[in-house]
PDB file of C-alpha atoms and ligand atoms in Angstrom:
ATOM      1  CA  MET A  27      -9.329  75.081 218.209  1.00  0.00           C
ATOM      2  CA  ARG A  28     -10.350  78.418 216.809  1.00  0.00           C
ATOM      3  CA  ALA A  29     -11.965  78.548 213.423  1.00  0.00           C
ATOM      4  CA  ASP A  30      -9.310  80.916 211.794  1.00  0.00           C
ATOM      5  CA  SER A  31      -6.412  78.875 213.022  1.00  0.00           C
ATOM      6  CA  ARG A  32      -8.086  75.619 211.629  1.00  0.00           C
ATOM      7  CA  LYS A  33      -8.313  77.570 208.235  1.00  0.00           C
ATOM      8  CA  ASN A  34      -4.665  77.716 207.785  1.00  0.00           C
ATOM      9  CA  MET A  35      -4.362  73.865 208.217  1.00  0.00           C
ATOM     10  CA  ALA A  36      -7.050  73.440 205.859  1.00  0.00           C
ATOM     11  CA  LEU A  37      -6.232  71.714 202.524  1.00  0.00           C
ATOM     12  CA  ARG A  38      -6.899  74.365 199.876  1.00  0.00           C
ATOM     13  CA  ILE A  39      -8.192  72.906 196.546  1.00  0.00           C
ATOM     14  CA  ASP A  40      -8.347  75.183 193.483  1.00  0.00           C
ATOM     15  CA  ILE A  41     -10.390  73.990 190.502  1.00  0.00           C
ATOM     16  CA  LEU A  42      -9.855  75.585 187.035  1.00  0.00           C
ATOM     17  CA  THR A  43     -12.685  74.609 184.993  1.00  0.00           C
ATOM     18  CA  LEU A  44     -15.031  75.848 182.068  1.00  0.00           C
ATOM     19  CA  PHE A  45     -17.957  74.465 183.884  1.00  0.00           C
ATOM     20  CA  PRO A  46     -17.738  75.498 187.649  1.00  0.00           C
ATOM     21  CA  GLU A  47     -21.492  74.773 188.003  1.00  0.00           C
ATOM     22  CA  MET A  48     -20.935  71.115 187.548  1.00  0.00           C
ATOM     23  CA  PHE A  49     -18.957  71.044 190.881  1.00  0.00           C
ATOM     24  CA  THR A  50     -21.520  72.869 192.951  1.00  0.00           C
ATOM     25  CA  PRO A  51     -23.773  69.781 193.883  1.00  0.00           C
ATOM     26  CA  VAL A  52     -20.876  67.374 194.431  1.00  0.00           C
ATOM     27  CA  LEU A  53     -18.878  69.690 196.757  1.00  0.00           C
ATOM     28  CA  GLY A  54     -22.193  70.849 198.382  1.00  0.00           C
ATOM     29  CA  THR A  55     -23.104  67.289 199.377  1.00  0.00           C
ATOM     30  CA  SER A  56     -22.161  64.570 201.917  1.00  0.00           C
ATOM     31  CA  ILE A  57     -18.550  64.060 202.911  1.00  0.00           C
ATOM     32  CA  PRO A  58     -17.091  66.899 200.745  1.00  0.00           C
ATOM     33  CA  LYS A  59     -19.693  69.245 202.154  1.00  0.00           C
ATOM     34  CA  ARG A  60     -19.016  68.049 205.816  1.00  0.00           C
ATOM     35  CA  ALA A  61     -15.208  68.161 205.383  1.00  0.00           C
ATOM     36  CA  ALA A  62     -15.449  71.994 204.283  1.00  0.00           C
ATOM     37  CA  GLU A  63     -17.966  72.853 207.099  1.00  0.00           C
ATOM     38  CA  LYS A  64     -15.309  71.345 209.623  1.00  0.00           C
ATOM     39  CA  GLY A  65     -12.599  73.503 208.300  1.00  0.00           C
ATOM     40  CA  LEU A  66     -10.492  70.584 206.837  1.00  0.00           C
ATOM     41  CA  VAL A  67     -10.827  71.785 203.405  1.00  0.00           C
ATOM     42  CA  SER A  68     -11.648  74.782 201.186  1.00  0.00           C
ATOM     43  CA  TYR A  69     -12.753  74.730 197.468  1.00  0.00           C
ATOM     44  CA  HIS A  70     -12.053  77.602 195.067  1.00  0.00           C
ATOM     45  CA  LEU A  71     -13.664  77.464 191.639  1.00  0.00           C
ATOM     46  CA  THR A  72     -12.416  79.492 188.790  1.00  0.00           C
ATOM     47  CA  ASN A  73     -13.985  79.609 185.224  1.00  0.00           C
ATOM     48  CA  ILE A  74     -11.128  79.493 182.804  1.00  0.00           C
ATOM     49  CA  ARG A  75     -13.305  81.285 180.252  1.00  0.00           C
ATOM     50  CA  ASP A  76     -12.971  84.581 182.430  1.00  0.00           C
ATOM     51  CA  PHE A  77      -9.237  84.719 181.319  1.00  0.00           C
ATOM     52  CA  ALA A  78     -10.198  84.814 177.484  1.00  0.00           C
ATOM     53  CA  THR A  79      -9.106  88.047 176.009  1.00  0.00           C
ATOM     54  CA  ASP A  80     -10.814  88.147 172.565  1.00  0.00           C
ATOM     55  CA  ASN A  81     -14.477  89.096 171.812  1.00  0.00           C
ATOM     56  CA  HIS A  82     -15.548  85.775 171.459  1.00  0.00           C
ATOM     57  CA  LYS A  83     -14.127  84.459 174.841  1.00  0.00           C
ATOM     58  CA  SER A  84     -12.208  81.882 173.025  1.00  0.00           C
ATOM     59  CA  VAL A  85     -10.451  79.232 175.086  1.00  0.00           C
ATOM     60  CA  ASP A  86      -9.684  76.607 172.459  1.00  0.00           C
ATOM     61  CA  ASP A  87      -8.589  76.376 168.680  1.00  0.00           C
ATOM     62  CA  LYS A  88      -8.115  73.998 165.921  1.00  0.00           C
ATOM     63  CA  PRO A  89      -5.150  71.823 166.126  1.00  0.00           C
ATOM     64  CA  PHE A  90      -2.174  72.606 164.077  1.00  0.00           C
ATOM     65  CA  GLY A  91      -1.450  69.950 161.646  1.00  0.00           C
ATOM     66  CA  GLY A  92      -5.253  69.221 161.368  1.00  0.00           C
ATOM     67  CA  GLY A  93      -7.225  66.461 162.816  1.00  0.00           C
ATOM     68  CA  PRO A  94     -10.668  66.546 164.709  1.00  0.00           C
ATOM     69  CA  GLY A  95     -11.677  68.608 167.787  1.00  0.00           C
ATOM     70  CA  MET A  96     -10.391  71.617 169.464  1.00  0.00           C
ATOM     71  CA  VAL A  97      -7.321  72.159 171.654  1.00  0.00           C
ATOM     72  CA  MET A  98      -7.241  74.375 175.031  1.00  0.00           C
ATOM     73  CA  MET A  99      -4.870  77.362 174.371  1.00  0.00           C
ATOM     74  CA  CYS A 100      -1.907  78.317 176.362  1.00  0.00           C
ATOM     75  CA  GLN A 101      -2.743  81.995 177.218  1.00  0.00           C
ATOM     76  CA  VAL A 102      -5.956  81.548 179.201  1.00  0.00           C
ATOM     77  CA  LEU A 103      -4.549  78.641 181.358  1.00  0.00           C
ATOM     78  CA  PHE A 104      -1.161  80.374 182.098  1.00  0.00           C
ATOM     79  CA  ASP A 105      -3.015  83.498 183.017  1.00  0.00           C
ATOM     80  CA  ALA A 106      -5.548  81.631 185.164  1.00  0.00           C
ATOM     81  CA  VAL A 107      -2.964  79.724 187.060  1.00  0.00           C
ATOM     82  CA  ALA A 108      -0.875  82.704 187.714  1.00  0.00           C
ATOM     83  CA  LYS A 109      -3.893  84.700 189.062  1.00  0.00           C
ATOM     84  CA  VAL A 110      -5.214  81.881 191.253  1.00  0.00           C
ATOM     85  CA  GLU A 111      -1.758  80.848 192.647  1.00  0.00           C
ATOM     86  CA  ALA A 112      -1.177  84.393 193.709  1.00  0.00           C
ATOM     87  CA  GLU A 113      -4.354  84.191 195.952  1.00  0.00           C
ATOM     88  CA  ASP A 114      -2.467  82.258 198.624  1.00  0.00           C
ATOM     89  CA  ASP A 115       1.224  82.121 199.843  1.00  0.00           C
ATOM     90  CA  ARG A 116       1.219  78.138 199.777  1.00  0.00           C
ATOM     91  CA  PRO A 117       2.692  76.548 196.720  1.00  0.00           C
ATOM     92  CA  ALA A 118       0.035  74.425 194.916  1.00  0.00           C
ATOM     93  CA  ARG A 119       0.553  70.823 193.717  1.00  0.00           C
ATOM     94  CA  ARG A 120      -0.553  71.352 190.065  1.00  0.00           C
ATOM     95  CA  ILE A 121      -2.687  68.579 188.578  1.00  0.00           C
ATOM     96  CA  ILE A 122      -4.011  68.277 184.985  1.00  0.00           C
ATOM     97  CA  LEU A 123      -6.852  65.657 184.555  1.00  0.00           C
ATOM     98  CA  SER A 124      -6.050  63.718 181.340  1.00  0.00           C
ATOM     99  CA  PRO A 125      -6.406  60.064 180.272  1.00  0.00           C
ATOM    100  CA  GLN A 126      -2.663  60.274 179.389  1.00  0.00           C
ATOM    101  CA  GLY A 127      -1.925  60.773 183.056  1.00  0.00           C
ATOM    102  CA  LYS A 128      -0.719  58.695 185.871  1.00  0.00           C
ATOM    103  CA  PRO A 129      -3.355  56.440 187.098  1.00  0.00           C
ATOM    104  CA  LEU A 130      -5.037  57.576 190.368  1.00  0.00           C
ATOM    105  CA  THR A 131      -4.437  54.962 193.075  1.00  0.00           C
ATOM    106  CA  GLN A 132      -5.313  54.867 196.837  1.00  0.00           C
ATOM    107  CA  ALA A 133      -1.604  55.307 197.429  1.00  0.00           C
ATOM    108  CA  LEU A 134      -1.400  58.290 195.369  1.00  0.00           C
ATOM    109  CA  ALA A 135      -4.757  59.813 196.984  1.00  0.00           C
ATOM    110  CA  GLN A 136      -3.082  59.308 200.456  1.00  0.00           C
ATOM    111  CA  GLU A 137       0.123  61.276 199.142  1.00  0.00           C
ATOM    112  CA  LEU A 138      -2.176  64.083 197.811  1.00  0.00           C
ATOM    113  CA  ALA A 139      -4.185  64.302 200.923  1.00  0.00           C
ATOM    114  CA  ALA A 140      -1.024  65.180 202.866  1.00  0.00           C
ATOM    115  CA  GLU A 141      -0.604  68.446 200.537  1.00  0.00           C
ATOM    116  CA  LYS A 142      -1.421  71.885 201.795  1.00  0.00           C
ATOM    117  CA  ARG A 143      -2.796  73.074 198.456  1.00  0.00           C
ATOM    118  CA  ILE A 144      -3.896  71.484 195.294  1.00  0.00           C
ATOM    119  CA  LEU A 145      -4.682  73.170 191.954  1.00  0.00           C
ATOM    120  CA  MET A 146      -6.712  71.054 189.485  1.00  0.00           C
ATOM    121  CA  ILE A 147      -7.074  71.943 185.786  1.00  0.00           C
ATOM    122  CA  ALA A 148     -10.161  70.166 184.138  1.00  0.00           C
ATOM    123  CA  GLY A 149      -9.960  70.757 180.484  1.00  0.00           C
ATOM    124  CA  HIS A 150     -12.550  70.002 177.759  1.00  0.00           C
ATOM    125  CA  TYR A 151     -12.209  69.369 173.937  1.00  0.00           C
ATOM    126  CA  GLU A 152      -9.469  67.095 172.462  1.00  0.00           C
ATOM    127  CA  GLY A 153      -6.814  68.190 174.954  1.00  0.00           C
ATOM    128  CA  PHE A 154      -4.344  70.831 175.928  1.00  0.00           C
ATOM    129  CA  ASP A 155      -1.696  72.522 173.944  1.00  0.00           C
ATOM    130  CA  GLU A 156       1.427  70.663 174.985  1.00  0.00           C
ATOM    131  CA  ARG A 157       3.270  73.806 175.995  1.00  0.00           C
ATOM    132  CA  ILE A 158       0.663  73.915 178.869  1.00  0.00           C
ATOM    133  CA  ILE A 159       2.033  70.637 180.096  1.00  0.00           C
ATOM    134  CA  ASP A 160       5.661  71.829 179.375  1.00  0.00           C
ATOM    135  CA  GLY A 161       5.368  75.176 180.895  1.00  0.00           C
ATOM    136  CA  LEU A 162       3.248  74.504 184.080  1.00  0.00           C
ATOM    137  CA  LYS A 163       4.692  71.110 184.638  1.00  0.00           C
ATOM    138  CA  PRO A 164       1.569  69.720 186.294  1.00  0.00           C
ATOM    139  CA  MET A 165       1.403  66.083 187.306  1.00  0.00           C
ATOM    140  CA  GLU A 166      -1.039  64.514 184.640  1.00  0.00           C
ATOM    141  CA  LEU A 167      -3.742  62.380 186.459  1.00  0.00           C
ATOM    142  CA  SER A 168      -6.111  59.792 184.994  1.00  0.00           C
ATOM    143  CA  ILE A 169      -8.777  58.209 186.758  1.00  0.00           C
ATOM    144  CA  GLY A 170      -9.019  55.169 184.378  1.00  0.00           C
ATOM    145  CA  ASP A 171      -8.482  53.856 181.062  1.00  0.00           C
ATOM    146  CA  TYR A 172     -11.406  55.321 179.433  1.00  0.00           C
ATOM    147  CA  VAL A 173     -12.102  58.626 177.916  1.00  0.00           C
ATOM    148  CA  LEU A 174     -14.405  60.954 179.457  1.00  0.00           C
ATOM    149  CA  SER A 175     -15.831  64.209 177.537  1.00  0.00           C
ATOM    150  CA  GLY A 176     -14.210  66.531 180.125  1.00  0.00           C
ATOM    151  CA  GLY A 177     -11.853  66.507 183.081  1.00  0.00           C
ATOM    152  CA  GLU A 178     -14.521  67.717 185.430  1.00  0.00           C
ATOM    153  CA  LEU A 179     -15.870  64.343 186.484  1.00  0.00           C
ATOM    154  CA  ALA A 180     -12.327  63.030 186.874  1.00  0.00           C
ATOM    155  CA  ALA A 181     -11.543  66.188 189.199  1.00  0.00           C
ATOM    156  CA  MET A 182     -14.612  65.395 191.324  1.00  0.00           C
ATOM    157  CA  VAL A 183     -13.454  61.928 191.709  1.00  0.00           C
ATOM    158  CA  VAL A 184      -9.961  63.071 192.761  1.00  0.00           C
ATOM    159  CA  VAL A 185     -11.452  65.445 195.241  1.00  0.00           C
ATOM    160  CA  ASP A 186     -13.765  62.911 196.737  1.00  0.00           C
ATOM    161  CA  THR A 187     -10.949  60.361 196.933  1.00  0.00           C
ATOM    162  CA  ILE A 188      -8.662  62.791 198.733  1.00  0.00           C
ATOM    163  CA  VAL A 189     -11.146  64.596 201.064  1.00  0.00           C
ATOM    164  CA  ARG A 190     -12.439  61.450 202.667  1.00  0.00           C
ATOM    165  CA  LEU A 191      -8.732  60.741 203.845  1.00  0.00           C
ATOM    166  CA  LEU A 192      -8.239  64.026 205.634  1.00  0.00           C
ATOM    167  CA  PRO A 193      -8.228  63.249 209.283  1.00  0.00           C
ATOM    168  CA  GLY A 194     -11.580  63.967 210.833  1.00  0.00           C
ATOM    169  CA  ALA A 195     -13.464  63.863 207.680  1.00  0.00           C
ATOM    170  CA  LEU A 196     -15.129  60.667 208.213  1.00  0.00           C
ATOM    171  CA  GLY A 197     -17.229  59.973 211.270  1.00  0.00           C
ATOM    172  CA  ALA A 198     -17.047  56.723 212.954  1.00  0.00           C
ATOM    173  CA  GLU A 199     -20.464  55.727 211.201  1.00  0.00           C
ATOM    174  CA  ASP A 200     -18.635  56.013 207.735  1.00  0.00           C
ATOM    175  CA  GLY A 201     -15.871  53.398 208.545  1.00  0.00           C
ATOM    176  CA  ALA A 202     -12.145  53.754 208.849  1.00  0.00           C
ATOM    177  CA  ALA A 203     -10.539  55.918 206.384  1.00  0.00           C
ATOM    178  CA  ASP A 204      -7.731  53.528 205.841  1.00  0.00           C
ATOM    179  CA  GLU A 205      -9.787  50.356 205.183  1.00  0.00           C
ATOM    180  CA  THR A 206     -10.333  49.599 201.572  1.00  0.00           C
ATOM    181  CA  PHE A 207      -7.160  49.052 199.476  1.00  0.00           C
ATOM    182  CA  ALA A 208      -4.938  50.442 202.143  1.00  0.00           C
ATOM    183  CA  ASP A 209      -3.286  46.974 202.395  1.00  0.00           C
ATOM    184  CA  GLY A 210      -4.072  46.092 198.741  1.00  0.00           C
ATOM    185  CA  LEU A 211      -6.842  43.911 199.300  1.00  0.00           C
ATOM    186  CA  LEU A 212     -10.526  44.357 198.375  1.00  0.00           C
ATOM    187  CA  GLU A 213     -13.079  44.769 200.972  1.00  0.00           C
ATOM    188  CA  TYR A 214     -14.863  41.715 202.785  1.00  0.00           C
ATOM    189  CA  PRO A 215     -18.710  41.238 202.266  1.00  0.00           C
ATOM    190  CA  GLN A 216     -21.077  42.974 204.841  1.00  0.00           C
ATOM    191  CA  TYR A 217     -24.451  42.043 206.130  1.00  0.00           C
ATOM    192  CA  THR A 218     -27.120  43.774 208.258  1.00  0.00           C
ATOM    193  CA  ARG A 219     -30.583  42.787 209.254  1.00  0.00           C
ATOM    194  CA  PRO A 220     -32.502  40.690 208.658  1.00  0.00           C
ATOM    195  CA  ARG A 221     -30.526  37.479 209.432  1.00  0.00           C
ATOM    196  CA  GLU A 222     -32.640  35.664 206.647  1.00  0.00           C
ATOM    197  CA  PHE A 223     -33.848  37.226 203.558  1.00  0.00           C
ATOM    198  CA  GLY A 224     -35.949  34.714 201.521  1.00  0.00           C
ATOM    199  CA  GLN A 225     -33.477  31.778 201.106  1.00  0.00           C
ATOM    200  CA  MET A 226     -30.402  33.932 201.773  1.00  0.00           C
ATOM    201  CA  VAL A 227     -28.754  33.807 205.209  1.00  0.00           C
ATOM    202  CA  VAL A 228     -26.251  35.722 206.897  1.00  0.00           C
ATOM    203  CA  PRO A 229     -22.944  33.592 207.408  1.00  0.00           C
ATOM    204  CA  GLU A 230     -23.106  31.960 210.827  1.00  0.00           C
ATOM    205  CA  VAL A 231     -19.647  33.083 211.963  1.00  0.00           C
ATOM    206  CA  LEU A 232     -20.819  36.879 211.908  1.00  0.00           C
ATOM    207  CA  LEU A 233     -23.528  35.931 214.550  1.00  0.00           C
ATOM    208  CA  SER A 234     -21.191  33.975 216.634  1.00  0.00           C
ATOM    209  CA  GLY A 235     -19.939  36.945 218.855  1.00  0.00           C
ATOM    210  CA  ASP A 236     -16.319  35.495 218.533  1.00  0.00           C
ATOM    211  CA  HIS A 237     -14.334  38.476 217.311  1.00  0.00           C
ATOM    212  CA  ARG A 238     -11.347  36.514 216.616  1.00  0.00           C
ATOM    213  CA  LYS A 239     -13.008  34.195 214.358  1.00  0.00           C
ATOM    214  CA  ILE A 240     -14.948  37.128 212.482  1.00  0.00           C
ATOM    215  CA  ALA A 241     -11.665  39.006 212.000  1.00  0.00           C
ATOM    216  CA  GLN A 242     -10.115  35.697 210.603  1.00  0.00           C
ATOM    217  CA  TRP A 243     -13.219  35.023 208.309  1.00  0.00           C
ATOM    218  CA  ARG A 244     -13.235  38.641 207.054  1.00  0.00           C
ATOM    219  CA  HIS A 245      -9.330  38.566 206.189  1.00  0.00           C
ATOM    220  CA  GLU A 246      -9.900  35.273 204.410  1.00  0.00           C
ATOM    221  CA  GLN A 247     -12.818  36.580 202.391  1.00  0.00           C
ATOM    222  CA  ARG A 248     -10.726  39.654 201.506  1.00  0.00           C
ATOM    223  CA  MET A 249      -8.069  37.504 200.222  1.00  0.00           C
ATOM    224  CA  LEU A 250     -10.481  35.135 198.193  1.00  0.00           C
ATOM    225  CA  ARG A 251     -12.112  38.043 196.515  1.00  0.00           C
ATOM    226  CA  THR A 252      -8.798  39.754 195.515  1.00  0.00           C
ATOM    227  CA  ARG A 253      -7.479  36.591 194.294  1.00  0.00           C
ATOM    228  CA  GLU A 254     -10.777  35.890 192.341  1.00  0.00           C
ATOM    229  CA  ARG A 255     -11.500  39.512 191.081  1.00  0.00           C
ATOM    230  CA  ARG A 256      -8.196  41.287 190.851  1.00  0.00           C
ATOM    231  CA  PRO A 257      -5.347  38.842 190.188  1.00  0.00           C
ATOM    232  CA  ASP A 258      -3.160  41.831 189.565  1.00  0.00           C
ATOM    233  CA  LEU A 259      -3.519  43.176 193.010  1.00  0.00           C
ATOM    234  CA  TRP A 260      -3.451  39.710 194.463  1.00  0.00           C
ATOM    235  CA  GLN A 261       0.174  39.101 192.932  1.00  0.00           C
ATOM    236  CA  GLU A 262       1.274  42.410 194.480  1.00  0.00           C
ATOM    237  CA  TYR A 263      -0.213  41.518 197.813  1.00  0.00           C
ATOM    238  CA  LEU A 264       1.644  37.955 197.660  1.00  0.00           C
ATOM    239  CA  GLN A 265       5.067  39.820 196.837  1.00  0.00           C
ATOM    240  CA  ARG A 266       4.494  42.102 199.905  1.00  0.00           C
ATOM    241  CA  ASN A 267       3.194  39.155 202.160  1.00  0.00           C
ATOM    242  CA  PRO A 268       5.045  36.053 200.745  1.00  0.00           C
ATOM    243  CA  ASP A 269       3.790  34.162 204.023  1.00  0.00           C
ATOM    244  CA  ALA A 270       0.153  34.858 203.047  1.00  0.00           C
ATOM    245  CA  LEU A 271      -1.180  31.289 202.605  1.00  0.00           C
ATOM    246  CA  GLU A 272      -2.979  30.710 199.254  1.00  0.00           C
ATOM    247  CA  PRO A 273      -6.573  30.604 200.761  1.00  0.00           C
ATOM    248  CA  LYS A 274      -8.605  27.608 200.053  1.00  0.00           C
ATOM    249  CA  LYS A 275     -11.937  28.496 198.349  1.00  0.00           C
ATOM    250  CA  LYS A 276     -14.654  28.093 200.924  1.00  0.00           C
ATOM    251  CA  LYS A 277     -18.391  28.144 200.580  1.00  0.00           C
ATOM    252  CA  ARG A 278     -19.885  31.198 202.440  1.00  0.00           C
TER     253      ARG A 278
HETATM  254  N1  ADE B 317     -10.309  63.391 180.754  1.00  0.00           N
HETATM  255  C1  ADE B 317     -10.887  62.447 179.894  1.00  0.00           C
HETATM  256  N2  ADE B 317     -10.874  61.349 180.385  1.00  0.00           N
HETATM  257  C2  ADE B 317     -10.182  61.425 181.405  1.00  0.00           C
HETATM  258  C3  ADE B 317      -9.714  60.247 182.495  1.00  0.00           C
HETATM  259  N3  ADE B 317      -9.936  59.087 182.199  1.00  0.00           N
HETATM  260  N4  ADE B 317      -9.016  60.695 183.624  1.00  0.00           N
HETATM  261  C4  ADE B 317      -8.765  62.056 183.725  1.00  0.00           C
HETATM  262  N5  ADE B 317      -9.134  62.906 182.982  1.00  0.00           N
HETATM  263  C5  ADE B 317      -9.831  62.644 181.970  1.00  0.00           C
END
């Protein structure tokens, strides 16, 4: 396939941020870097501050009604989004990173990986003027129930989670893109050389060469782990797989 025809198929990710330099090392390393080199994705960083119109280059102001912190202002973001969206015909799926958002899950990442274009807004300070949400109607997305000092790290998490799902992003050596969480179970334990490390030995079954037995053991381990560590996921799994036998606890 020619490079220019591949380019049209590439997922375009726009990131609007006050700290574009934070993204450079992450997008330029490992899978995110390789996916861009393979033409599966392109990254476009925009500094929100470039859209400030006053002498102080202000992007935030004190909240009406008082209270701590600063709030991101409407004008810079509306202007930045309009300029960036006009750079490409494809409509963008707009996302704002926020602890108030919908939780990021593997299923949501899969949905986002099927988009042609994603525009992410990473804010800093106490939050956004609510009219940014009302006007731009982005999906608010959270990476977990904790508060970061800005949306940048969250945006990087979202990019990494999506990009590794793009067909062709992972080499065979990185494992299947659809393994962990794809069926709602945690991963099974892995071992490599040596067979014995001090007193700790690799489970016998993995050395047996019996692939059916190995697959059975691994599935059982996934169920045991999920039941022990994530009862919430285990209950959901049981709902979808009512025939899944409650696994008996076994020594490894
Ligand atoms: N910004 C601050 N905290 C965040 C979180 N947990 N998820 C997404 N964006 C955030």
